[in-house]
């Protein structure tokens, strides 16, 4: 690009700083601009050779979305999946990936589900025990009734 090229009294201004990447994650673009001005009065002109806008690719960390996966046994598990990825520019250091946090949350969720299953099993056993006791009481009452007649 012809920075500062002068022709017939027109010249390019300095480039503006690069804009932020237009995406929150994944691949996007950054822009910068310069103006062609007349030296005599500083008004904008279209006579300068080259482009007034520059574009470059930017790449931020991968985009993620939550997906539901049905496991054997019918239970549904929520997982985090990368949806848009691109190679990071040299020297770029993204935020730490969410994997460790996700693993901790998934572990806590699995433990919670395990506790809920234990509690449900305990309630089911208590219900069965009560039904068994009720059945024995009814049998005993039936025997007493049969013996009393």
Short mmCIF file of C-alpha atoms in Angstrom, two decimals:
data_model
loop_
_atom_site.label_atom_id
_atom_site.label_comp_id
_atom_site.label_asym_id
_atom_site.label_seq_id
_atom_site.Cartn_x
_atom_site.Cartn_y
_atom_site.Cartn_z
CA UNK A 1 0.00 0.00 0.00
CA UNK A 2 1.25 3.48 -0.76
CA UNK A 3 1.42 5.20 2.64
CA UNK A 4 1.98 8.95 2.22
CA UNK A 5 2.11 8.86 -1.60
CA UNK A 6 1.95 12.39 -2.99
CA UNK A 7 0.64 13.24 -6.45
CA UNK A 8 -0.54 16.62 -7.71
CA UNK A 9 -1.01 18.00 -4.20
CA UNK A 10 -2.98 15.01 -2.81
CA UNK A 11 -1.64 12.66 -0.13
CA UNK A 12 -2.78 9.87 2.15
CA UNK A 13 -3.20 10.47 5.85
CA UNK A 14 -1.72 7.99 8.31
CA UNK A 15 -3.66 4.76 8.74
CA UNK A 16 -6.15 4.67 11.59
CA UNK A 17 -5.59 1.99 14.25
CA UNK A 18 -7.06 -1.44 13.49
CA UNK A 19 -10.67 -1.80 14.62
CA UNK A 20 -11.54 -4.53 17.14
CA UNK A 21 -12.40 -7.90 15.61
CA UNK A 22 -16.03 -7.90 14.45
CA UNK A 23 -16.69 -11.31 16.08
CA UNK A 24 -16.77 -12.39 19.72
CA UNK A 25 -15.24 -15.74 18.82
CA UNK A 26 -14.06 -17.65 15.77
CA UNK A 27 -12.81 -15.91 12.61
CA UNK A 28 -13.66 -12.30 11.84
CA UNK A 29 -12.21 -9.17 10.26
CA UNK A 30 -10.54 -5.98 11.37
CA UNK A 31 -10.54 -2.72 9.41
CA UNK A 32 -8.46 0.43 9.24
CA UNK A 33 -8.86 3.56 7.15
CA UNK A 34 -6.94 6.49 5.75
CA UNK A 35 -8.01 9.64 3.96
CA UNK A 36 -6.79 11.17 0.74
CA UNK A 37 -6.52 14.92 1.26
CA UNK A 38 -5.51 17.94 -0.81
CA UNK A 39 -2.43 19.58 0.61
CA UNK A 40 -3.63 23.03 -0.30
CA UNK A 41 -6.87 23.09 1.70
CA UNK A 42 -7.04 19.69 3.53
CA UNK A 43 -10.36 18.67 1.88
CA UNK A 44 -11.02 15.03 1.04
CA UNK A 45 -10.15 13.85 -2.47
CA UNK A 46 -10.48 10.68 -4.55
CA UNK A 47 -7.30 11.29 -6.55
CA UNK A 48 -4.82 9.26 -4.45
CA UNK A 49 -3.79 5.86 -5.85
CA UNK A 50 -4.42 2.83 -3.67
CA UNK A 51 -7.13 1.96 -1.20
CA UNK A 52 -8.60 4.00 1.60
CA UNK A 53 -9.62 0.87 3.55
CA UNK A 54 -7.50 -2.11 4.64
CA UNK A 55 -8.94 -5.43 5.86
CA UNK A 56 -7.27 -8.28 7.72
CA UNK A 57 -8.50 -11.52 9.21
CA UNK A 58 -8.69 -11.90 12.96
CA UNK A 59 -9.22 -15.10 14.85
CA UNK A 60 -10.35 -15.33 18.44
CA UNK A 61 -10.92 -18.42 20.54
CA UNK A 62 -13.37 -21.03 19.32
CA UNK A 63 -17.12 -20.46 19.63
CA UNK A 64 -19.02 -22.92 21.79
CA UNK A 65 -22.61 -24.04 22.07
CA UNK A 66 -24.37 -26.45 24.38
CA UNK A 67 -25.71 -29.66 22.87
CA UNK A 68 -27.87 -32.33 24.46
CA UNK A 69 -26.74 -35.91 24.02
CA UNK A 70 -28.95 -38.85 24.89
CA UNK A 71 -27.00 -41.57 26.64
CA UNK A 72 -27.73 -45.25 27.06
CA UNK A 73 -30.47 -45.56 29.63
CA UNK A 74 -32.27 -42.50 28.30
CA UNK A 75 -30.58 -39.83 30.38
CA UNK A 76 -29.71 -36.61 28.58
CA UNK A 77 -26.32 -34.99 29.05
CA UNK A 78 -25.47 -31.39 28.18
CA UNK A 79 -22.03 -30.95 26.58
CA UNK A 80 -20.11 -27.94 25.30
CA UNK A 81 -19.05 -28.24 21.65
CA UNK A 82 -16.76 -25.94 19.64
CA UNK A 83 -18.71 -24.65 16.63
CA UNK A 84 -16.27 -22.27 14.91
CA UNK A 85 -12.54 -22.60 15.09
CA UNK A 86 -9.63 -21.06 13.25
CA UNK A 87 -5.90 -21.09 13.76
CA UNK A 88 -4.85 -18.30 16.07
CA UNK A 89 -2.40 -15.70 14.82
CA UNK A 90 1.21 -16.08 16.02
CA UNK A 91 1.68 -14.87 19.57
CA UNK A 92 -2.06 -14.75 20.31
CA UNK A 93 -2.97 -16.04 23.76
CA UNK A 94 -6.69 -16.79 24.11
CA UNK A 95 -8.49 -16.94 27.40
CA UNK A 96 -8.07 -20.32 29.11
CA UNK A 97 -10.47 -22.88 27.64
CA UNK A 98 -13.59 -23.70 29.59
CA UNK A 99 -12.80 -27.42 29.65
CA UNK A 100 -11.58 -27.54 33.26
CA UNK A 101 -14.61 -25.60 34.47
CA UNK A 102 -16.89 -27.79 32.37
CA UNK A 103 -15.30 -30.93 33.80
CA UNK A 104 -15.85 -29.63 37.33
CA UNK A 105 -19.46 -28.69 36.58
CA UNK A 106 -20.07 -32.05 34.89
CA UNK A 107 -18.52 -33.86 37.86
CA UNK A 108 -20.72 -31.91 40.28
CA UNK A 109 -23.75 -32.60 38.08
CA UNK A 110 -22.94 -36.34 37.95
CA UNK A 111 -22.49 -36.43 41.74
CA UNK A 112 -25.80 -34.63 42.21
CA UNK A 113 -27.54 -37.08 39.88
CA UNK A 114 -25.93 -39.97 41.78
CA UNK A 115 -27.21 -38.60 45.08
CA UNK A 116 -30.68 -38.12 43.59
CA UNK A 117 -30.66 -41.72 42.34
CA UNK A 118 -29.63 -42.96 45.79
CA UNK A 119 -32.41 -40.95 47.43
CA UNK A 120 -34.96 -42.23 44.90
CA UNK A 121 -33.81 -45.81 45.45
CA UNK A 122 -34.11 -45.33 49.23
CA UNK A 123 -37.65 -43.93 48.87
CA UNK A 124 -38.58 -46.84 46.62
CA UNK A 125 -37.23 -49.35 49.16
CA UNK A 126 -39.17 -47.62 51.94
CA UNK A 127 -42.37 -47.79 49.82
CA UNK A 128 -41.82 -51.48 49.15
CA UNK A 129 -41.18 -52.12 52.87
CA UNK A 130 -44.41 -50.31 53.82
CA UNK A 131 -46.37 -52.29 51.22
CA UNK A 132 -44.84 -55.51 52.53
CA UNK A 133 -45.78 -54.60 56.13
CA UNK A 134 -49.28 -53.64 55.03
CA UNK A 135 -49.67 -56.96 53.22
CA UNK A 136 -48.51 -58.88 56.32
CA UNK A 137 -50.92 -56.91 58.53
CA UNK A 138 -53.77 -57.72 56.17
CA UNK A 139 -52.80 -61.42 56.19
CA UNK A 140 -52.68 -61.41 60.00
CA UNK A 141 -56.06 -59.67 60.16
CA UNK A 142 -57.45 -62.24 57.74
CA UNK A 143 -56.15 -65.13 59.88
CA UNK A 144 -57.65 -63.62 63.03
CA UNK A 145 -60.95 -63.14 61.27
CA UNK A 146 -60.92 -66.70 59.94
CA UNK A 147 -59.95 -68.07 63.38
CA UNK A 148 -62.64 -66.07 65.19
CA UNK A 149 -65.54 -67.42 63.13
#
